[in-house]
Amino acid sequence: MQRLNVNDILKATGGSLICGTGDFEISEITTDSRRAGANMLFVPILGDNNDGHDYIDAAFEKGAGAVITHRDIPAVPGKNIVRVDDTRTALGDIARYYKEKYSLPTVAVTGSVGKTTTKDMISAVLAMQYNTLKTQGNFNNDIGLPLTIFRLEHKHEMAVVEMGMSHMGEIHRLAEIAKPDTAVITNIGMSHIENLGSQENIYKSKMQICDFFGKDNLLVLNGDDKFLRRGCDKCRTVTYGIENKECDLVAENIDNLGIDGTKFTVKADGTSYEVYVRIPGVHNVYNALAAIAVGRNYGISMEDIIDGIREFQLTDMRMEIKKYGGITIINDCYNASPDSMRAALKVLGDIRAERKVAVLGDVLEIGGFAEKELYQVGLSMSDIDVLVTVGENSRYIAKGADFAGVGDIHSFNTIDEATAFLGEFLSEGDAVLVKASRGMHFEYIVQSIEQR
């Protein structure tokens, strides 16, 4: 991180100095008091379960030299304290101020499904030519995005950031902080529909990613999506797709290699190129097409783009496939939506195994749409031998699967019940998909299978 001083914090936030000196230099910014150290700024965040302000003293004891606060707190000798209206807002304001110090091109990725994998793939392509900073994991909200931006250094030539949201206006705020030059929207699905009410509102929220765009900016869109094919009038657009042959980039001759990935061809500048995506799932063809569109926009050759796509690394717990004791585990438990569950089930269906076992948990934040959408997920499971569900709304999946003819279905209320069952039930030759919303903590199920 490039050093800032307290005067920079005051300028960025419009805050007031409770104590300290404006020329105190800050070498790092953290929201975790346990990571606080010398010359660091601690930003306490008010969360659902605790308030970071309760740990200001602990941060000072760890050596933090400065804090910002929206509480009235007394001066501390030898420390720097800045009073702001809201620390969470101030964190974004500091990140926006810090980002303005850099003129490097920035790519932002959002969408209901696939944004983390698309971000990773785009980063791998851009890294073929540029020193590229990318969002780690899915640090994609108004806390994670600023922390990513603070990792920017002079050595970086490109940045790829992920933008997530659960309410209207959040993407606008993230775009205001990062000011991307290029944006990618992967699709408009059902994620967070409980908060937004309709897919139309989800579409409007996602389109806020280009709120600060002009005619020279680029918006890359999935042209197979019925919402995104509307395009955008305020900036340049490039579309990609499989079904919609009117897209600028179209995947053809798709060869599903099962667990070994997918091959396809794409035509660019009159030449047809073969692309290999080594992770399984035909849905990853869309992510590769988005990466091709971004890479071409930044002058990367198709040969280098193809190499970058082939070599990219997935974020942990995203379609990780490993074998333990003769059991194949598909660890896709980082998050879930109805669309991503269907895609993961297709991957499981493509694997050769004695039994294909789907371990699925609740999909959160879809509210009253859960019964209909998850029942449809169950209907798509005709190629699956065994279904294990954990939680309340995943029982709708079980109902759909029962109608689809899945003959072996087991539903549990808790992870402990499911792991106890799986420990006795699974055997060599099984392939097991483990997937649920992040809040279900299904990584514990994966760990239990690995350790059996």
GROMACS .gro file of C-alpha atoms in nm:
model
  452
    1MET     CA    1   0.000   0.000   0.000
    2GLN     CA    2   0.119   0.351  -0.082
    3ARG     CA    3   0.148   0.550   0.236
    4LEU     CA    4  -0.124   0.795   0.335
    5ASN     CA    5  -0.123   1.040   0.623
    6VAL     CA    6  -0.393   1.157   0.860
    7ASN     CA    7  -0.448   1.470   0.651
    8ASP     CA    8  -0.537   1.239   0.358
    9ILE     CA    9  -0.791   1.061   0.577
   10LEU     CA   10  -0.943   1.394   0.682
   11LYS     CA   11  -0.963   1.508   0.320
   12ALA     CA   12  -1.114   1.180   0.198
   13THR     CA   13  -1.377   1.150   0.470
   14GLY     CA   14  -1.454   1.510   0.563
   15GLY     CA   15  -1.393   1.404   0.922
   16SER     CA   16  -1.252   1.599   1.214
   17LEU     CA   17  -0.935   1.534   1.414
   18ILE     CA   18  -1.002   1.442   1.779
   19CYS     CA   19  -0.634   1.405   1.859
   20GLY     CA   20  -0.303   1.347   1.686
   21THR     CA   21  -0.122   1.514   1.399
   22GLY     CA   22  -0.206   1.547   1.033
   23ASP     CA   23   0.134   1.432   0.908
   24PHE     CA   24   0.123   1.092   1.083
   25GLU     CA   25   0.192   0.833   0.811
   26ILE     CA   26  -0.029   0.527   0.763
   27SER     CA   27   0.126   0.219   0.603
   28GLU     CA   28  -0.177  -0.012   0.610
   29ILE     CA   29  -0.553  -0.009   0.675
   30THR     CA   30  -0.742  -0.288   0.850
   31THR     CA   31  -1.092  -0.357   0.979
   32ASP     CA   32  -0.965  -0.638   1.205
   33SER     CA   33  -0.827  -0.523   1.539
   34ARG     CA   34  -0.634  -0.850   1.569
   35ARG     CA   35  -0.425  -0.752   1.267
   36ALA     CA   36  -0.350  -0.403   1.392
   37GLY     CA   37   0.015  -0.301   1.413
   38ALA     CA   38   0.253  -0.007   1.401
   39ASN     CA   39   0.161   0.275   1.160
   40MET     CA   40  -0.173   0.109   1.080
   41LEU     CA   41  -0.518   0.267   1.062
   42PHE     CA   42  -0.792   0.063   1.228
   43VAL     CA   43  -1.142   0.113   1.086
   44PRO     CA   44  -1.407  -0.026   1.325
   45ILE     CA   45  -1.719  -0.151   1.145
   46LEU     CA   46  -2.065  -0.183   1.297
   47GLY     CA   47  -2.181  -0.533   1.205
   48ASP     CA   48  -2.489  -0.745   1.265
   49ASN     CA   49  -2.339  -0.923   1.563
   50ASN     CA   50  -2.078  -0.685   1.702
   51ASP     CA   51  -1.940  -0.333   1.680
   52GLY     CA   52  -1.576  -0.285   1.590
   53HIS     CA   53  -1.570   0.025   1.809
   54ASP     CA   54  -1.558  -0.211   2.107
   55TYR     CA   55  -1.211  -0.315   1.993
   56ILE     CA   56  -1.049   0.026   1.949
   57ASP     CA   57  -0.854  -0.009   2.273
   58ALA     CA   58  -0.739  -0.355   2.165
   59ALA     CA   59  -0.622  -0.214   1.830
   60PHE     CA   60  -0.422   0.055   2.009
   61GLU     CA   61  -0.269  -0.209   2.236
   62LYS     CA   62  -0.165  -0.402   1.924
   63GLY     CA   63   0.020  -0.092   1.807
   64ALA     CA   64  -0.227   0.080   1.571
   65GLY     CA   65  -0.132   0.442   1.535
   66ALA     CA   66  -0.467   0.574   1.415
   67VAL     CA   67  -0.839   0.496   1.415
   68ILE     CA   68  -1.152   0.648   1.271
   69THR     CA   69  -1.472   0.643   1.473
   70HIS     CA   70  -1.835   0.747   1.456
   71ARG     CA   71  -1.863   0.722   1.832
   72ASP     CA   72  -1.768   1.005   2.065
   73ILE     CA   73  -1.453   0.873   2.230
   74PRO     CA   74  -1.190   1.053   2.438
   75ALA     CA   75  -0.850   1.156   2.305
   76VAL     CA   76  -0.568   0.908   2.355
   77PRO     CA   77  -0.219   1.052   2.406
   78GLY     CA   78   0.021   0.960   2.129
   79LYS     CA   79  -0.256   0.827   1.902
   80ASN     CA   80  -0.448   0.971   1.608
   81ILE     CA   81  -0.829   0.963   1.613
   82VAL     CA   82  -1.055   1.094   1.335
   83ARG     CA   83  -1.426   1.144   1.393
   84VAL     CA   84  -1.653   1.062   1.094
   85ASP     CA   85  -2.027   1.029   1.042
   86ASP     CA   86  -2.011   0.657   0.958
   87THR     CA   87  -1.700   0.439   0.953
   88ARG     CA   88  -1.829   0.200   0.685
   89THR     CA   89  -1.898   0.490   0.449
   90ALA     CA   90  -1.565   0.645   0.541
   91LEU     CA   91  -1.382   0.324   0.451
   92GLY     CA   92  -1.523   0.350   0.098
   93ASP     CA   93  -1.440   0.720   0.080
   94ILE     CA   94  -1.078   0.652   0.172
   95ALA     CA   95  -1.060   0.375  -0.090
   96ARG     CA   96  -1.202   0.606  -0.357
   97TYR     CA   97  -0.945   0.871  -0.262
   98TYR     CA   98  -0.667   0.612  -0.270
   99LYS     CA   99  -0.779   0.470  -0.607
  100GLU     CA  100  -0.764   0.817  -0.762
  101LYS     CA  101  -0.388   0.812  -0.706
  102TYR     CA  102  -0.363   0.543  -0.974
  103SER     CA  103  -0.451   0.572  -1.341
  104LEU     CA  104  -0.438   0.199  -1.413
  105PRO     CA  105  -0.724   0.042  -1.612
  106THR     CA  106  -0.978  -0.132  -1.391
  107VAL     CA  107  -1.218  -0.412  -1.482
  108ALA     CA  108  -1.523  -0.475  -1.261
  109VAL     CA  109  -1.724  -0.798  -1.269
  110THR     CA  110  -2.074  -0.853  -1.137
  111GLY     CA  111  -2.364  -1.089  -1.203
  112SER     CA  112  -2.591  -1.331  -1.022
  113VAL     CA  113  -2.382  -1.640  -1.098
  114GLY     CA  114  -2.022  -1.695  -1.205
  115LYS     CA  115  -1.870  -1.360  -1.118
  116THR     CA  116  -1.585  -1.500  -0.905
  117THR     CA  117  -1.481  -1.756  -1.167
  118THR     CA  118  -1.512  -1.493  -1.441
  119LYS     CA  119  -1.301  -1.253  -1.234
  120ASP     CA  120  -1.036  -1.520  -1.187
  121MET     CA  121  -1.033  -1.606  -1.557
  122ILE     CA  122  -1.012  -1.242  -1.668
  123SER     CA  123  -0.728  -1.185  -1.422
  124ALA     CA  124  -0.538  -1.484  -1.561
  125VAL     CA  125  -0.576  -1.350  -1.914
  126LEU     CA  126  -0.467  -0.995  -1.826
  127ALA     CA  127  -0.174  -1.131  -1.624
  128MET     CA  128  -0.029  -1.269  -1.947
  129GLN     CA  129   0.075  -0.913  -2.029
  130TYR     CA  130   0.014  -0.691  -1.726
  131ASN     CA  131   0.096  -0.699  -1.354
  132THR     CA  132  -0.262  -0.749  -1.238
  133LEU     CA  133  -0.421  -0.702  -0.898
  134LYS     CA  134  -0.744  -0.896  -0.840
  135THR     CA  135  -1.004  -0.934  -0.568
  136GLN     CA  136  -0.909  -1.219  -0.336
  137GLY     CA  137  -1.187  -1.472  -0.286
  138ASN     CA  138  -1.515  -1.285  -0.305
  139PHE     CA  139  -1.419  -0.966  -0.118
  140ASN     CA  140  -1.685  -0.795  -0.323
  141ASN     CA  141  -1.890  -0.571  -0.093
  142ASP     CA  142  -1.837  -0.222   0.046
  143ILE     CA  143  -1.584  -0.359   0.295
  144GLY     CA  144  -1.404  -0.613   0.076
  145LEU     CA  145  -1.370  -0.385  -0.227
  146PRO     CA  146  -1.191  -0.107  -0.035
  147LEU     CA  147  -0.956  -0.363   0.122
  148THR     CA  148  -0.873  -0.486  -0.228
  149ILE     CA  149  -0.806  -0.132  -0.348
  150PHE     CA  150  -0.569  -0.069  -0.057
  151ARG     CA  151  -0.352  -0.350  -0.196
  152LEU     CA  152  -0.277  -0.142  -0.505
  153GLU     CA  153   0.089  -0.055  -0.551
  154HIS     CA  154   0.287   0.126  -0.819
  155LYS     CA  155   0.395  -0.205  -0.971
  156HIS     CA  156   0.037  -0.287  -1.073
  157GLU     CA  157  -0.069  -0.218  -1.430
  158MET     CA  158  -0.426  -0.353  -1.419
  159ALA     CA  159  -0.691  -0.425  -1.158
  160VAL     CA  160  -0.982  -0.671  -1.170
  161VAL     CA  161  -1.241  -0.631  -0.898
  162GLU     CA  162  -1.557  -0.821  -0.815
  163MET     CA  163  -1.877  -0.641  -0.717
  164GLY     CA  164  -2.155  -0.815  -0.528
  165MET     CA  165  -2.479  -0.682  -0.390
  166SER     CA  166  -2.791  -0.776  -0.200
  167HIS     CA  167  -2.983  -0.445  -0.214
  168MET     CA  168  -3.054  -0.173  -0.467
  169GLY     CA  169  -2.786   0.097  -0.480
  170GLU     CA  170  -2.495  -0.114  -0.358
  171ILE     CA  171  -2.342  -0.161  -0.704
  172HIS     CA  172  -2.367   0.214  -0.760
  173ARG     CA  173  -2.165   0.273  -0.445
  174LEU     CA  174  -1.902   0.017  -0.543
  175ALA     CA  175  -1.873   0.169  -0.891
  176GLU     CA  176  -1.832   0.510  -0.730
  177ILE     CA  177  -1.542   0.376  -0.522
  178ALA     CA  178  -1.359   0.177  -0.792
  179LYS     CA  179  -1.451   0.381  -1.104
  180PRO     CA  180  -1.399   0.089  -1.345
  181ASP     CA  181  -1.309   0.148  -1.709
  182THR     CA  182  -1.455  -0.185  -1.821
  183ALA     CA  183  -1.743  -0.380  -1.668
  184VAL     CA  184  -1.865  -0.737  -1.714
  185ILE     CA  185  -2.213  -0.862  -1.622
  186THR     CA  186  -2.235  -1.240  -1.631
  187ASN     CA  187  -2.613  -1.290  -1.600
  188ILE     CA  188  -2.931  -1.191  -1.419
  189GLY     CA  189  -3.048  -1.473  -1.195
  190MET     CA  190  -3.240  -1.519  -0.872
  191SER     CA  191  -2.973  -1.436  -0.613
  192HIS     CA  192  -3.097  -1.181  -0.356
  193ILE     CA  193  -3.442  -1.168  -0.513
  194GLU     CA  194  -3.583  -1.176  -0.159
  195ASN     CA  195  -3.447  -0.823  -0.110
  196LEU     CA  196  -3.499  -0.687  -0.461
  197GLY     CA  197  -3.840  -0.833  -0.541
  198SER     CA  198  -3.794  -0.920  -0.909
  199GLN     CA  199  -3.536  -1.007  -1.172
  200GLU     CA  200  -3.609  -0.672  -1.336
  201ASN     CA  201  -3.489  -0.500  -1.020
  202ILE     CA  202  -3.185  -0.727  -1.007
  203TYR     CA  203  -3.109  -0.622  -1.365
  204LYS     CA  204  -3.142  -0.254  -1.279
  205SER     CA  205  -2.915  -0.300  -0.978
  206LYS     CA  206  -2.647  -0.478  -1.178
  207MET     CA  207  -2.655  -0.217  -1.453
  208GLN     CA  208  -2.547   0.043  -1.198
  209ILE     CA  209  -2.197  -0.086  -1.258
  210CYS     CA  210  -2.182   0.151  -1.554
  211ASP     CA  211  -2.334   0.453  -1.376
  212PHE     CA  212  -2.007   0.644  -1.422
  213PHE     CA  213  -1.945   0.531  -1.780
  214GLY     CA  214  -1.913   0.742  -2.092
  215LYS     CA  215  -1.885   0.659  -2.460
  216ASP     CA  216  -1.525   0.537  -2.427
  217ASN     CA  217  -1.598   0.281  -2.156
  218LEU     CA  218  -1.670  -0.084  -2.234
  219LEU     CA  219  -1.955  -0.300  -2.103
  220VAL     CA  220  -1.924  -0.676  -2.169
  221LEU     CA  221  -2.257  -0.859  -2.154
  222ASN     CA  222  -2.388  -1.214  -2.174
  223GLY     CA  223  -2.600  -1.190  -2.487
  224ASP     CA  224  -2.784  -1.515  -2.409
  225ASP     CA  225  -2.940  -1.349  -2.105
  226LYS     CA  226  -3.284  -1.208  -2.184
  227PHE     CA  227  -3.222  -0.900  -1.971
  228LEU     CA  228  -2.865  -0.823  -2.072
  229ARG     CA  229  -2.926  -0.852  -2.445
  230ARG     CA  230  -3.094  -0.511  -2.416
  231GLY     CA  231  -2.744  -0.363  -2.418
  232CYS     CA  232  -2.649  -0.013  -2.307
  233ASP     CA  233  -2.662   0.317  -2.495
  234LYS     CA  234  -2.414   0.518  -2.287
  235CYS     CA  235  -2.098   0.318  -2.368
  236ARG     CA  236  -1.940   0.065  -2.601
  237THR     CA  237  -2.072  -0.290  -2.562
  238VAL     CA  238  -1.946  -0.635  -2.653
  239THR     CA  239  -2.176  -0.934  -2.621
  240TYR     CA  240  -2.092  -1.302  -2.592
  241GLY     CA  241  -2.302  -1.614  -2.599
  242ILE     CA  242  -2.369  -1.968  -2.710
  243GLU     CA  243  -2.731  -1.967  -2.823
  244ASN     CA  244  -2.757  -1.611  -2.955
  245LYS     CA  245  -2.566  -1.614  -3.283
  246GLU     CA  246  -2.594  -1.236  -3.309
  247CYS     CA  247  -2.343  -1.191  -3.027
  248ASP     CA  248  -2.001  -1.043  -3.101
  249LEU     CA  249  -1.832  -1.357  -2.964
  250VAL     CA  250  -2.006  -1.693  -3.008
  251ALA     CA  251  -1.885  -2.029  -2.877
  252GLU     CA  252  -1.927  -2.311  -3.126
  253ASN     CA  253  -1.832  -2.680  -3.153
  254ILE     CA  254  -1.858  -2.722  -2.775
  255ASP     CA  255  -1.701  -3.050  -2.662
  256ASN     CA  256  -1.791  -3.145  -2.304
  257LEU     CA  257  -1.499  -3.348  -2.166
  258GLY     CA  258  -1.669  -3.416  -1.834
  259ILE     CA  259  -1.433  -3.394  -1.540
  260ASP     CA  260  -1.152  -3.284  -1.774
  261GLY     CA  261  -1.324  -2.961  -1.877
  262THR     CA  262  -1.458  -2.824  -2.204
  263LYS     CA  263  -1.326  -2.734  -2.546
  264PHE     CA  264  -1.491  -2.492  -2.788
  265THR     CA  265  -1.412  -2.273  -3.085
  266VAL     CA  266  -1.463  -1.900  -3.117
  267LYS     CA  267  -1.414  -1.676  -3.416
  268ALA     CA  268  -1.224  -1.349  -3.380
  269ASP     CA  269  -1.118  -1.120  -3.664
  270GLY     CA  270  -1.215  -1.384  -3.918
  271THR     CA  271  -1.004  -1.660  -3.761
  272SER     CA  272  -1.139  -1.955  -3.566
  273TYR     CA  273  -0.957  -2.047  -3.242
  274GLU     CA  274  -0.988  -2.352  -3.019
  275VAL     CA  275  -1.015  -2.275  -2.648
  276TYR     CA  276  -0.971  -2.523  -2.364
  277VAL     CA  277  -1.126  -2.461  -2.021
  278ARG     CA  278  -0.981  -2.720  -1.785
  279ILE     CA  279  -1.247  -2.696  -1.514
  280PRO     CA  280  -1.563  -2.901  -1.570
  281GLY     CA  281  -1.899  -2.756  -1.666
  282VAL     CA  282  -2.017  -2.619  -1.999
  283HIS     CA  283  -2.136  -2.308  -1.811
  284ASN     CA  284  -1.769  -2.207  -1.781
  285VAL     CA  285  -1.766  -2.143  -2.154
  286TYR     CA  286  -1.951  -1.819  -2.077
  287ASN     CA  287  -1.680  -1.716  -1.831
  288ALA     CA  288  -1.412  -1.785  -2.090
  289LEU     CA  289  -1.594  -1.579  -2.352
  290ALA     CA  290  -1.607  -1.284  -2.111
  291ALA     CA  291  -1.233  -1.319  -2.052
  292ILE     CA  292  -1.170  -1.325  -2.427
  293ALA     CA  293  -1.372  -1.006  -2.473
  294VAL     CA  294  -1.179  -0.824  -2.198
  295GLY     CA  295  -0.841  -0.952  -2.311
  296ARG     CA  296  -0.899  -0.838  -2.668
  297ASN     CA  297  -1.006  -0.497  -2.544
  298TYR     CA  298  -0.667  -0.455  -2.377
  299GLY     CA  299  -0.461  -0.568  -2.675
  300ILE     CA  300  -0.375  -0.921  -2.565
  301SER     CA  301  -0.322  -1.168  -2.849
  302MET     CA  302  -0.564  -1.458  -2.888
  303GLU     CA  303  -0.274  -1.698  -2.833
  304ASP     CA  304  -0.198  -1.542  -2.494
  305ILE     CA  305  -0.568  -1.525  -2.407
  306ILE     CA  306  -0.606  -1.896  -2.476
  307ASP     CA  307  -0.299  -1.973  -2.262
  308GLY     CA  308  -0.434  -1.761  -1.976
  309ILE     CA  309  -0.773  -1.935  -1.981
  310ARG     CA  310  -0.607  -2.277  -1.984
  311GLU     CA  311  -0.381  -2.196  -1.687
  312PHE     CA  312  -0.611  -1.994  -1.459
  313GLN     CA  313  -0.666  -2.100  -1.098
  314LEU     CA  314  -1.008  -2.123  -0.933
  315THR     CA  315  -1.088  -1.961  -0.601
  316ASP     CA  316  -1.105  -2.223  -0.323
  317MET     CA  317  -1.431  -2.419  -0.282
  318ARG     CA  318  -1.538  -2.338  -0.637
  319MET     CA  319  -1.577  -2.665  -0.832
  320GLU     CA  320  -1.271  -2.817  -0.664
  321ILE     CA  321  -1.252  -3.183  -0.765
  322LYS     CA  322  -1.039  -3.418  -0.554
  323LYS     CA  323  -1.030  -3.788  -0.471
  324TYR     CA  324  -1.014  -3.928  -0.118
  325GLY     CA  325  -1.010  -4.302  -0.056
  326GLY     CA  326  -1.170  -4.378  -0.391
  327ILE     CA  327  -1.442  -4.114  -0.345
  328THR     CA  328  -1.452  -3.818  -0.586
  329ILE     CA  329  -1.557  -3.495  -0.414
  330ILE     CA  330  -1.683  -3.190  -0.602
  331ASN     CA  331  -1.638  -2.911  -0.348
  332ASP     CA  332  -1.858  -2.626  -0.471
  333CYS     CA  333  -1.977  -2.507  -0.133
  334TYR     CA  334  -1.864  -2.145  -0.143
  335ASN     CA  335  -2.210  -2.028  -0.240
  336ALA     CA  336  -2.526  -2.133  -0.418
  337SER     CA  337  -2.823  -2.015  -0.620
  338PRO     CA  338  -3.079  -2.218  -0.817
  339ASP     CA  339  -2.888  -2.153  -1.142
  340SER     CA  340  -2.548  -2.247  -1.001
  341MET     CA  341  -2.694  -2.562  -0.843
  342ARG     CA  342  -2.827  -2.675  -1.179
  343ALA     CA  343  -2.488  -2.610  -1.339
  344ALA     CA  344  -2.307  -2.805  -1.065
  345LEU     CA  345  -2.552  -3.095  -1.098
  346LYS     CA  346  -2.473  -3.114  -1.470
  347VAL     CA  347  -2.105  -3.151  -1.380
  348LEU     CA  348  -2.189  -3.432  -1.137
  349GLY     CA  349  -2.401  -3.595  -1.405
  350ASP     CA  350  -2.103  -3.597  -1.645
  351ILE     CA  351  -1.875  -3.786  -1.404
  352ARG     CA  352  -1.835  -4.162  -1.434
  353ALA     CA  353  -1.905  -4.312  -1.094
  354GLU     CA  354  -2.066  -4.608  -0.921
  355ARG     CA  355  -2.312  -4.369  -0.759
  356LYS     CA  356  -2.363  -3.998  -0.815
  357VAL     CA  357  -2.448  -3.838  -0.482
  358ALA     CA  358  -2.568  -3.476  -0.450
  359VAL     CA  359  -2.539  -3.323  -0.102
  360LEU     CA  360  -2.733  -2.997  -0.121
  361GLY     CA  361  -2.823  -2.740   0.142
  362ASP     CA  362  -3.042  -2.435   0.172
  363VAL     CA  363  -3.023  -2.153  -0.081
  364LEU     CA  364  -3.052  -1.830   0.114
  365GLU     CA  365  -3.196  -1.491   0.017
  366ILE     CA  366  -3.454  -1.614  -0.233
  367GLY     CA  367  -3.746  -1.577   0.010
  368GLY     CA  368  -4.087  -1.669  -0.126
  369PHE     CA  369  -3.934  -1.789  -0.453
  370ALA     CA  370  -3.765  -2.083  -0.278
  371GLU     CA  371  -4.039  -2.343  -0.323
  372LYS     CA  372  -4.082  -2.291  -0.697
  373GLU     CA  373  -3.716  -2.242  -0.786
  374LEU     CA  374  -3.574  -2.522  -0.573
  375TYR     CA  375  -3.844  -2.766  -0.683
  376GLN     CA  376  -3.723  -2.697  -1.038
  377VAL     CA  377  -3.366  -2.775  -0.926
  378GLY     CA  378  -3.493  -3.111  -0.805
  379LEU     CA  379  -3.664  -3.179  -1.136
  380SER     CA  380  -3.325  -3.146  -1.310
  381MET     CA  381  -3.176  -3.438  -1.114
  382SER     CA  382  -3.282  -3.735  -1.325
  383ASP     CA  383  -2.916  -3.837  -1.375
  384ILE     CA  384  -2.841  -3.838  -1.000
  385ASP     CA  385  -2.855  -4.160  -0.796
  386VAL     CA  386  -2.870  -4.024  -0.441
  387LEU     CA  387  -2.982  -3.690  -0.296
  388VAL     CA  388  -2.898  -3.573   0.054
  389THR     CA  389  -3.048  -3.241   0.166
  390VAL     CA  390  -2.969  -3.038   0.475
  391GLY     CA  391  -3.189  -2.756   0.602
  392GLU     CA  392  -3.538  -2.625   0.552
  393ASN     CA  393  -3.581  -2.496   0.198
  394SER     CA  394  -3.361  -2.768   0.045
  395ARG     CA  395  -3.653  -3.004   0.112
  396TYR     CA  396  -3.818  -2.845  -0.192
  397ILE     CA  397  -3.527  -2.986  -0.394
  398ALA     CA  398  -3.607  -3.327  -0.249
  399LYS     CA  399  -3.971  -3.297  -0.358
  400GLY     CA  400  -3.870  -3.213  -0.714
  401ALA     CA  401  -3.611  -3.491  -0.721
  402ASP     CA  402  -3.868  -3.742  -0.600
  403PHE     CA  403  -4.098  -3.645  -0.888
  404ALA     CA  404  -3.800  -3.670  -1.129
  405GLY     CA  405  -3.745  -4.029  -1.022
  406VAL     CA  406  -3.447  -4.007  -0.788
  407GLY     CA  407  -3.503  -4.319  -0.584
  408ASP     CA  408  -3.271  -4.262  -0.289
  409ILE     CA  409  -3.341  -3.936  -0.102
  410HIS     CA  410  -3.240  -3.843   0.253
  411SER     CA  411  -3.325  -3.512   0.423
  412PHE     CA  412  -3.169  -3.385   0.744
  413ASN     CA  413  -3.210  -3.079   0.963
  414THR     CA  414  -2.844  -3.033   1.058
  415ILE     CA  415  -2.494  -3.078   0.918
  416ASP     CA  416  -2.408  -3.314   1.205
  417GLU     CA  417  -2.693  -3.547   1.109
  418ALA     CA  418  -2.588  -3.543   0.744
  419THR     CA  419  -2.218  -3.606   0.815
  420ALA     CA  420  -2.302  -3.898   1.043
  421PHE     CA  421  -2.513  -4.051   0.766
  422LEU     CA  422  -2.256  -3.990   0.493
  423GLY     CA  423  -1.980  -4.142   0.706
  424GLU     CA  424  -2.163  -4.475   0.698
  425PHE     CA  425  -2.323  -4.443   0.354
  426LEU     CA  426  -2.045  -4.338   0.114
  427SER     CA  427  -1.820  -4.599  -0.043
  428GLU     CA  428  -1.538  -4.629  -0.293
  429GLY     CA  429  -1.645  -4.535  -0.644
  430ASP     CA  430  -1.895  -4.268  -0.537
  431ALA     CA  431  -1.885  -3.913  -0.679
  432VAL     CA  432  -2.019  -3.653  -0.434
  433LEU     CA  433  -2.124  -3.296  -0.506
  434VAL     CA  434  -2.134  -3.072  -0.196
  435LYS     CA  435  -2.310  -2.738  -0.246
  436ALA     CA  436  -2.512  -2.484  -0.048
  437SER     CA  437  -2.523  -2.115   0.034
  438ARG     CA  438  -2.217  -1.992   0.221
  439GLY     CA  439  -2.410  -1.946   0.542
  440MET     CA  440  -2.470  -2.323   0.562
  441HIS     CA  441  -2.095  -2.387   0.620
  442PHE     CA  442  -2.088  -2.698   0.404
  443GLU     CA  443  -1.708  -2.703   0.411
  444TYR     CA  444  -1.750  -2.906   0.730
  445ILE     CA  445  -1.923  -3.178   0.528
  446VAL     CA  446  -1.632  -3.182   0.283
  447GLN     CA  447  -1.385  -3.206   0.570
  448SER     CA  448  -1.577  -3.496   0.723
  449ILE     CA  449  -1.567  -3.688   0.395
  450GLU     CA  450  -1.196  -3.620   0.352
  451GLN     CA  451  -1.123  -3.746   0.704
  452ARG     CA  452  -1.342  -4.058   0.702
   0.00000   0.00000   0.00000
